[in-house]
Coordinates of C-alpha atoms in Angstrom, one line a residue:
M140 CA 159.4 34.8 107.2
S141 CA 162.3 37.6 108.6
K142 CA 163.0 37.5 112.5
L143 CA 162.6 40.2 114.8
N144 CA 164.8 38.2 117.7
F145 CA 163.8 40.3 120.4
L146 CA 166.0 39.8 124.1
L147 CA 163.7 41.4 126.2
F148 CA 160.9 42.8 124.6
C149 CA 157.5 41.4 122.5
H150 CA 157.4 38.3 124.2
N151 CA 154.0 38.6 124.2
E152 CA 151.0 38.6 122.2
H153 CA 152.5 41.7 120.1
Y154 CA 155.2 40.2 118.6
E155 CA 153.1 38.6 115.6
N156 CA 151.8 42.2 115.0
I157 CA 154.9 44.1 114.7
A158 CA 156.7 40.8 112.6
T159 CA 153.9 40.9 109.9
M160 CA 153.1 44.8 109.7
Y161 CA 157.3 44.8 109.3
E162 CA 157.4 42.5 106.5
L163 CA 154.8 43.8 104.8
A164 CA 156.8 46.6 104.4
T165 CA 159.9 45.2 103.6
N166 CA 158.5 43.2 101.1
S167 CA 159.3 40.3 103.2
F168 CA 156.0 39.0 103.9
E169 CA 155.5 35.3 103.1
E170 CA 152.4 34.1 100.9
D171 CA 151.2 31.1 102.5
E172 CA 147.6 29.6 103.0
T173 CA 147.6 31.6 106.4
A174 CA 148.6 34.7 105.5
D175 CA 145.0 35.9 104.7
A176 CA 144.1 35.5 108.5
R177 CA 147.7 36.5 109.7
V178 CA 147.4 39.8 107.8
A179 CA 143.6 40.1 109.0
K180 CA 144.2 39.2 112.8
C181 CA 147.0 41.8 112.8
I182 CA 145.2 44.7 111.4
G183 CA 142.5 43.8 113.9
N184 CA 144.5 43.6 116.8
I185 CA 145.5 47.4 116.3
V186 CA 142.5 48.5 115.4
E187 CA 141.0 47.0 118.8
I188 CA 144.0 48.7 120.8
S189 CA 143.3 52.0 119.1
E190 CA 139.7 52.0 119.8
R191 CA 139.9 51.3 123.2
M192 CA 143.2 53.8 124.0
G193 CA 141.6 56.5 121.9
F194 CA 144.4 56.7 119.4
R195 CA 143.5 58.2 116.1
G196 CA 145.0 59.3 112.8
N197 CA 148.2 57.3 111.6
V198 CA 147.9 54.8 114.8
W199 CA 151.3 52.5 113.8
D200 CA 153.4 54.4 115.9
A201 CA 151.1 55.1 119.1
Y202 CA 150.8 51.3 119.0
L203 CA 154.4 50.6 118.8
A204 CA 154.6 53.1 121.6
Y205 CA 151.5 51.7 123.6
V206 CA 153.7 48.2 123.3
I207 CA 156.8 50.1 124.7
A208 CA 155.1 51.5 127.9
T209 CA 153.0 48.2 128.4
D210 CA 155.8 45.6 128.0
E211 CA 157.0 44.5 131.5
N212 CA 160.4 43.1 131.2
P213 CA 164.0 43.2 134.1
F214 CA 164.7 46.7 131.9
S215 CA 161.2 48.6 132.1
I216 CA 161.0 47.4 135.9
S217 CA 164.1 48.5 136.3
C218 CA 163.6 52.1 134.9
E219 CA 160.1 52.1 136.7
R220 CA 161.9 51.8 140.0
K221 CA 165.2 53.9 139.4
G222 CA 165.2 55.3 135.6
F223 CA 168.5 54.9 134.0
I224 CA 171.0 52.6 136.0
E225 CA 174.3 52.0 134.7
G226 CA 174.5 48.2 133.9
G227 CA 174.5 45.2 131.1
I228 CA 171.2 45.2 131.2
N229 CA 170.9 48.3 129.1
D230 CA 173.2 46.9 126.4
V231 CA 170.4 44.0 126.0
A232 CA 167.8 46.7 126.1
K233 CA 169.7 48.7 123.3
Y234 CA 169.8 45.6 121.1
D235 CA 166.0 45.5 121.3
L236 CA 165.4 49.3 120.9
E237 CA 167.6 49.5 118.0
I238 CA 165.1 47.1 116.5
L239 CA 161.9 49.0 117.6
R240 CA 163.5 52.3 116.6
N241 CA 164.2 50.7 113.0
I242 CA 160.2 49.6 113.1
F243 CA 159.3 52.8 114.0
N244 CA 161.3 54.3 110.9
V245 CA 158.5 51.8 108.6
D246 CA 156.4 53.8 106.6
I247 CA 152.9 52.2 106.6
A248 CA 151.4 54.4 103.9
K249 CA 153.9 52.8 101.2
I250 CA 152.9 49.4 101.7
S251 CA 151.6 48.3 98.4
G252 CA 149.8 45.4 97.2
K253 CA 147.1 42.6 98.0
Y254 CA 147.3 43.8 101.0
S255 CA 147.3 47.7 100.8
T256 CA 143.8 48.2 101.5
L257 CA 143.6 46.9 104.8
V258 CA 146.6 48.7 106.3
Q259 CA 145.0 52.0 105.1
V260 CA 142.8 51.6 107.7
L261 CA 145.7 52.3 110.3
E262 CA 146.6 55.5 108.3
N263 CA 143.8 57.4 108.8
F264 CA 142.0 55.7 112.0
N265 CA 139.0 57.8 112.7
N266 CA 138.4 57.4 116.7
N267 CA 135.7 59.2 118.3
N268 CA 135.9 57.4 121.5
E269 CA 136.5 60.0 124.3
S270 CA 135.5 58.0 127.1
E271 CA 138.0 56.8 129.7
K272 CA 136.3 52.8 129.7
Y273 CA 139.4 51.5 129.9
F274 CA 142.7 54.1 130.1
N275 CA 142.3 57.4 131.7
K276 CA 143.3 60.2 129.1
R277 CA 146.5 61.3 131.2
I278 CA 148.0 57.9 130.0
R279 CA 146.7 57.9 126.2
D280 CA 148.2 61.5 125.6
A281 CA 151.3 60.4 127.2
I282 CA 151.4 57.4 124.9
I283 CA 150.7 59.3 122.1
E284 CA 153.6 62.4 123.1
L285 CA 156.1 59.2 123.6
A286 CA 155.3 58.1 119.8
D287 CA 155.6 61.2 118.6
K288 CA 159.2 61.9 120.4
L289 CA 160.1 58.3 119.3
A290 CA 159.2 58.8 115.6
H291 CA 161.3 62.0 115.5
S292 CA 164.6 60.7 117.4
T293 CA 167.3 59.7 114.7
E294 CA 169.9 58.6 117.6
L295 CA 169.7 55.5 119.5
D296 CA 171.0 56.7 122.7
S297 CA 168.0 59.6 122.5
F298 CA 165.5 57.1 121.7
F299 CA 166.8 54.7 124.5
M300 CA 167.1 57.8 127.3
M301 CA 163.2 58.8 126.3
I302 CA 161.9 55.6 127.2
C303 CA 164.1 55.4 130.4
D304 CA 162.4 58.3 131.7
F305 CA 158.8 57.6 130.6
Y306 CA 159.1 54.2 132.6
K307 CA 160.3 56.5 135.8
N308 CA 157.7 59.3 135.5
M309 CA 154.8 57.1 133.5
G310 CA 155.6 53.0 135.1
V311 CA 155.1 50.1 133.3
G312 CA 152.5 47.4 132.4
K313 CA 149.3 47.3 133.9
F314 CA 150.5 48.7 137.6
G315 CA 151.6 52.0 135.0
M316 CA 148.1 51.8 133.1
F317 CA 145.2 51.5 135.3
K318 CA 144.4 52.3 139.2
A319 CA 142.3 49.2 140.6
F320 CA 142.8 45.8 140.5
R321 CA 141.2 42.5 141.3
L322 CA 142.2 39.0 141.5
S323 CA 140.9 36.4 138.9
E324 CA 141.9 32.9 138.2
S325 CA 144.0 34.4 135.8
G326 CA 145.9 36.1 138.3
I327 CA 146.0 40.0 139.3
T328 CA 143.9 42.1 136.5
P329 CA 142.4 45.2 135.6
V330 CA 139.5 47.2 137.0
I331 CA 138.7 48.5 133.7
S332 CA 135.8 51.2 135.0
I333 CA 135.7 52.3 138.7
E334 CA 133.3 54.9 140.2
H335 CA 134.8 58.4 139.9
I336 CA 134.0 59.4 143.5
Y337 CA 136.2 62.4 145.5
L338 CA 136.6 63.2 149.3
K339 CA 135.2 66.3 148.5
D340 CA 131.8 64.5 147.4
L341 CA 131.5 62.9 150.7
I342 CA 129.3 65.2 153.1
G343 CA 130.1 65.1 156.9
Y344 CA 132.6 62.4 158.6
E345 CA 135.7 64.9 158.3
L346 CA 137.6 63.8 161.3
Q347 CA 137.3 60.2 159.5
K348 CA 138.4 61.6 156.8
K349 CA 141.3 63.0 158.1
K350 CA 142.2 60.1 160.0
L351 CA 142.3 58.4 156.8
T352 CA 143.5 60.5 154.4
D353 CA 146.8 61.2 156.9
N354 CA 147.6 57.0 157.1
T355 CA 147.4 57.0 153.4
E356 CA 149.6 60.3 153.0
A357 CA 152.3 58.9 155.4
F358 CA 152.3 55.9 153.6
L359 CA 152.9 57.3 150.5
Q360 CA 155.7 59.8 151.2
G361 CA 157.5 56.5 152.7
K362 CA 156.6 56.9 156.6
Q363 CA 155.4 54.7 158.9
A364 CA 151.9 53.8 158.4
N365 CA 148.8 51.4 159.7
N366 CA 146.9 48.9 158.3
V367 CA 143.2 50.7 158.5
L368 CA 139.5 49.2 159.5
L369 CA 136.8 51.3 158.8
F370 CA 134.0 49.9 160.6
G371 CA 130.2 51.1 161.8
D372 CA 126.9 51.1 160.8
S373 CA 126.0 50.5 157.3
G374 CA 125.3 53.1 154.4
T375 CA 127.6 55.6 156.5
G376 CA 130.5 55.6 153.8
K377 CA 133.1 53.4 155.0
S378 CA 133.5 51.9 151.5
S379 CA 133.1 55.1 149.4
S380 CA 135.9 56.8 151.4
I381 CA 138.2 53.8 150.5
K382 CA 137.5 53.9 146.6
A383 CA 137.6 58.1 147.3
I384 CA 141.0 57.6 148.4
L385 CA 142.1 55.7 145.4
N386 CA 141.2 58.1 143.2
E387 CA 142.9 61.2 145.3
Y388 CA 145.9 59.2 145.4
Y389 CA 146.6 57.8 142.0
D390 CA 148.6 60.8 140.9
A391 CA 150.8 60.2 143.6
G392 CA 151.8 56.1 143.2
L393 CA 148.6 54.5 144.6
R394 CA 147.6 51.6 143.2
M395 CA 144.5 49.7 145.1
I396 CA 143.8 45.6 144.9
E397 CA 140.1 44.3 145.9
V398 CA 140.3 41.0 147.3
Y399 CA 137.4 39.0 148.4
K400 CA 137.5 36.6 151.6
H401 CA 138.0 33.1 149.8
Q402 CA 140.7 34.5 148.1
F403 CA 143.2 35.2 151.2
K404 CA 144.9 31.8 150.9
D405 CA 146.3 33.9 147.5
L406 CA 147.6 37.0 149.5
S407 CA 150.9 35.6 149.9
K408 CA 151.3 35.6 145.9
I409 CA 149.7 38.7 145.2
I410 CA 151.8 40.4 147.7
N411 CA 155.3 38.7 146.4
E412 CA 154.1 39.8 142.8
I413 CA 153.6 43.5 143.6
K414 CA 156.3 44.0 146.5
D415 CA 158.9 45.3 144.0
R416 CA 156.8 47.8 142.1
N417 CA 157.3 51.3 142.1
Y418 CA 153.7 51.7 143.3
K419 CA 151.9 51.9 147.0
F420 CA 149.2 49.4 146.9
I421 CA 146.1 49.1 149.4
I422 CA 144.6 45.8 149.8
Y423 CA 141.3 46.6 150.0
M424 CA 138.7 44.2 151.6
D425 CA 135.0 45.1 151.4
D426 CA 132.1 44.1 154.4
L427 CA 135.1 42.2 156.3
S428 CA 133.7 39.8 158.8
F429 CA 134.0 36.1 159.7
E430 CA 131.4 33.7 161.4
E431 CA 133.1 31.3 163.9
F432 CA 133.1 28.7 161.9
E433 CA 135.2 30.4 159.1
I434 CA 139.2 29.8 159.2
E435 CA 139.6 32.6 156.1
Y436 CA 140.7 35.0 158.6
K437 CA 143.9 32.8 160.1
F438 CA 145.4 33.4 156.4
L439 CA 144.7 37.1 156.7
K440 CA 146.7 37.2 160.0
A441 CA 149.5 35.3 159.3
V442 CA 149.9 38.0 156.1
I443 CA 149.6 41.1 158.0
E444 CA 151.4 40.3 161.2
G445 CA 153.3 37.1 162.0
G446 CA 154.3 35.1 159.0
L447 CA 158.2 34.7 158.6
E448 CA 158.3 37.0 155.3
K449 CA 158.3 40.7 156.2
K450 CA 155.3 42.2 155.2
P451 CA 156.3 44.8 151.9
E452 CA 157.0 48.9 152.7
N453 CA 155.0 49.2 149.6
V454 CA 152.0 47.3 150.7
L455 CA 148.5 48.5 153.2
I456 CA 145.8 46.9 154.1
Y457 CA 142.2 48.5 154.4
A458 CA 139.5 46.9 155.3
T459 CA 135.9 47.6 155.9
S460 CA 133.4 45.8 158.2
N461 CA 129.9 46.5 160.3
R462 CA 131.8 44.2 162.9
R463 CA 134.5 46.4 165.2
H464 CA 136.2 42.9 165.9
L465 CA 135.3 41.4 162.7
V466 CA 135.1 37.5 164.2
R467 CA 131.4 37.1 165.4
E468 CA 130.6 36.9 169.1
K469 CA 127.6 35.5 170.6
Y470 CA 125.9 35.6 174.0
S471 CA 126.5 32.0 174.0
D472 CA 130.1 32.8 174.3
K473 CA 129.9 33.1 177.7
E474 CA 128.3 30.1 178.6
E475 CA 131.4 28.2 176.7
R476 CA 133.7 30.1 178.0
D477 CA 132.7 29.1 181.7
D478 CA 133.8 25.5 180.7
D479 CA 136.8 26.9 178.9
L480 CA 140.4 25.8 180.8
H481 CA 141.8 29.1 179.3
T482 CA 139.2 31.5 178.5
R483 CA 141.6 34.4 178.0
D484 CA 143.6 32.5 175.3
T485 CA 139.4 32.2 173.6
V486 CA 138.8 35.6 173.9
Q487 CA 142.2 36.7 172.5
E488 CA 141.7 34.6 169.5
K489 CA 138.6 36.7 168.3
L490 CA 140.0 39.5 169.0
S491 CA 143.3 38.8 167.5
L492 CA 142.4 39.7 163.5
S493 CA 140.8 43.2 164.2
A494 CA 144.1 44.5 166.9
R495 CA 146.4 43.9 163.9
F496 CA 144.8 47.0 162.8
G497 CA 146.6 49.8 163.6
V498 CA 144.1 52.4 162.5
S499 CA 140.6 51.7 163.3
I500 CA 138.1 54.5 162.5
F501 CA 134.7 54.5 163.4
Y502 CA 132.0 55.1 160.8
G503 CA 128.2 55.8 163.0
S504 CA 125.1 57.0 161.4
P505 CA 124.1 60.6 161.4
D506 CA 121.8 62.3 163.4
K507 CA 118.7 64.3 162.1
K508 CA 120.8 67.5 161.5
Q509 CA 123.6 65.5 160.0
F510 CA 121.2 63.5 157.5
T511 CA 119.8 67.2 157.0
E512 CA 123.6 68.6 155.9
I513 CA 123.8 65.6 153.6
V514 CA 120.6 65.7 152.0
K515 CA 121.1 69.9 151.2
G516 CA 124.7 68.9 150.5
L517 CA 123.8 65.8 148.0
A518 CA 121.2 68.3 146.5
A519 CA 123.8 70.9 145.7
Q520 CA 126.0 68.8 144.0
N521 CA 123.2 67.0 141.6
K522 CA 121.8 70.9 141.0
L523 CA 118.9 70.0 142.2
D524 CA 116.0 72.6 141.5
I525 CA 114.0 72.4 144.2
D526 CA 113.2 74.6 147.4
E527 CA 114.9 73.9 150.7
E528 CA 111.8 73.0 152.8
T529 CA 109.9 71.0 149.8
L530 CA 113.4 68.8 150.0
L531 CA 113.8 68.3 153.8
L532 CA 110.2 67.0 153.9
E533 CA 110.6 65.1 151.1
A534 CA 114.1 63.5 152.3
N535 CA 112.2 63.2 155.6
K536 CA 109.5 60.6 154.1
W537 CA 112.1 59.1 152.2
E538 CA 114.2 57.8 155.4
L539 CA 111.3 56.4 157.2
S540 CA 110.6 54.0 154.6
H541 CA 113.9 53.3 153.6
G542 CA 116.3 52.2 156.1
G543 CA 116.2 55.2 158.4
L544 CA 119.3 57.8 158.9
S545 CA 122.1 57.4 156.7
G546 CA 124.3 58.6 153.8
R547 CA 123.4 55.8 151.5
T548 CA 119.3 56.6 152.1
A549 CA 120.3 60.2 151.6
K550 CA 122.1 59.0 147.9
Q551 CA 119.2 57.2 147.8
F552 CA 116.9 59.9 147.8
I553 CA 118.7 62.1 145.9
N554 CA 118.8 60.0 143.0
Y555 CA 115.3 59.3 142.9
L556 CA 114.1 63.2 143.2
A557 CA 116.8 63.7 140.0
Y558 CA 115.0 61.6 137.9
S559 CA 111.4 62.6 139.4
I560 CA 112.0 65.8 138.6
D561 CA 113.8 65.0 134.9
S562 CA 110.7 62.9 134.1
N563 CA 108.6 66.3 134.7
K564 CA 110.0 68.5 132.9

């Protein structure tokens, strides 16, 4: 087997795919008892990625560009942060990129012999996948454009600068490709499909949304910004506001990582992984609250403010909660404090977590007039063909039996009304 000796690139699952295709094209592929399985696995991997990404036609160049776009290594991450910079890392990268440039020149249409039928699958790949199930179309189109440029590049220096510019403009790896993430056993993993909700879709709460956007925009512009706590009544749009913030500012470099309470002990590891990336990260904690016996909030306190390590400037924490002070407080606490030698210390301990959020935004349940406006607005967004008097009469009946006045109740009513109208057509 011929060796592709990369120094920085392709030290991952893509190496075998690239090596197999290169060997087939250069007639250096070794036939042995594993040959059929290796070729089948290679073609299958490329097809799976092409289908998922929406590549079509001759997908070999697109696949190579995808590998380059997602390969996190010291060179690509450096370019992501600063673009082209002088340094010895460039010479190392050019060594690898010269290999990749030669691979771009491989014409898979000329591969003949035993495996030519399998390879033909990649020559004219018919793909009707236009959904954004995995990647958004902007990223897909950027990779296809990169593939076209690289395939027509005749000099190593231009090939090199095209890749530098791509990393600077689009980023690299999972943080360049995806907008939202969660923590799993294998580390930070992308959220494949997220709700496409925007601030304009959230009716009312204009003051709350402005506070949230002002803080987020300051953060994205490199100015001083605060951790944010959205608290208040259930069903008022706290979580939806944060999801909308991500969709609004994704193109400005915002990324979001959802972390659950039982994962707080791993917050330091998360921050360490993202602190040097060229993105702004919001660590999102939904429905945050603690009982007295839960000590996870102590990890969170230390990460937000109080630990030895300085919190990176590209990380903020946004949380939602139905509790203003996050840690449960009871009437019996007063009796216990009467027996406490240091009463003030006990009170401060329970308030210390919420005090670490510099911006607190209250979301209260709407009154009748506000609820009516939300219902009317949602009906207009959904283009429901129903007169206003009937709409509001039915909305009033719905909220009386479905949890009272809230944005969530209004949304549930509109969902019900939409499929009811469709079923009666």
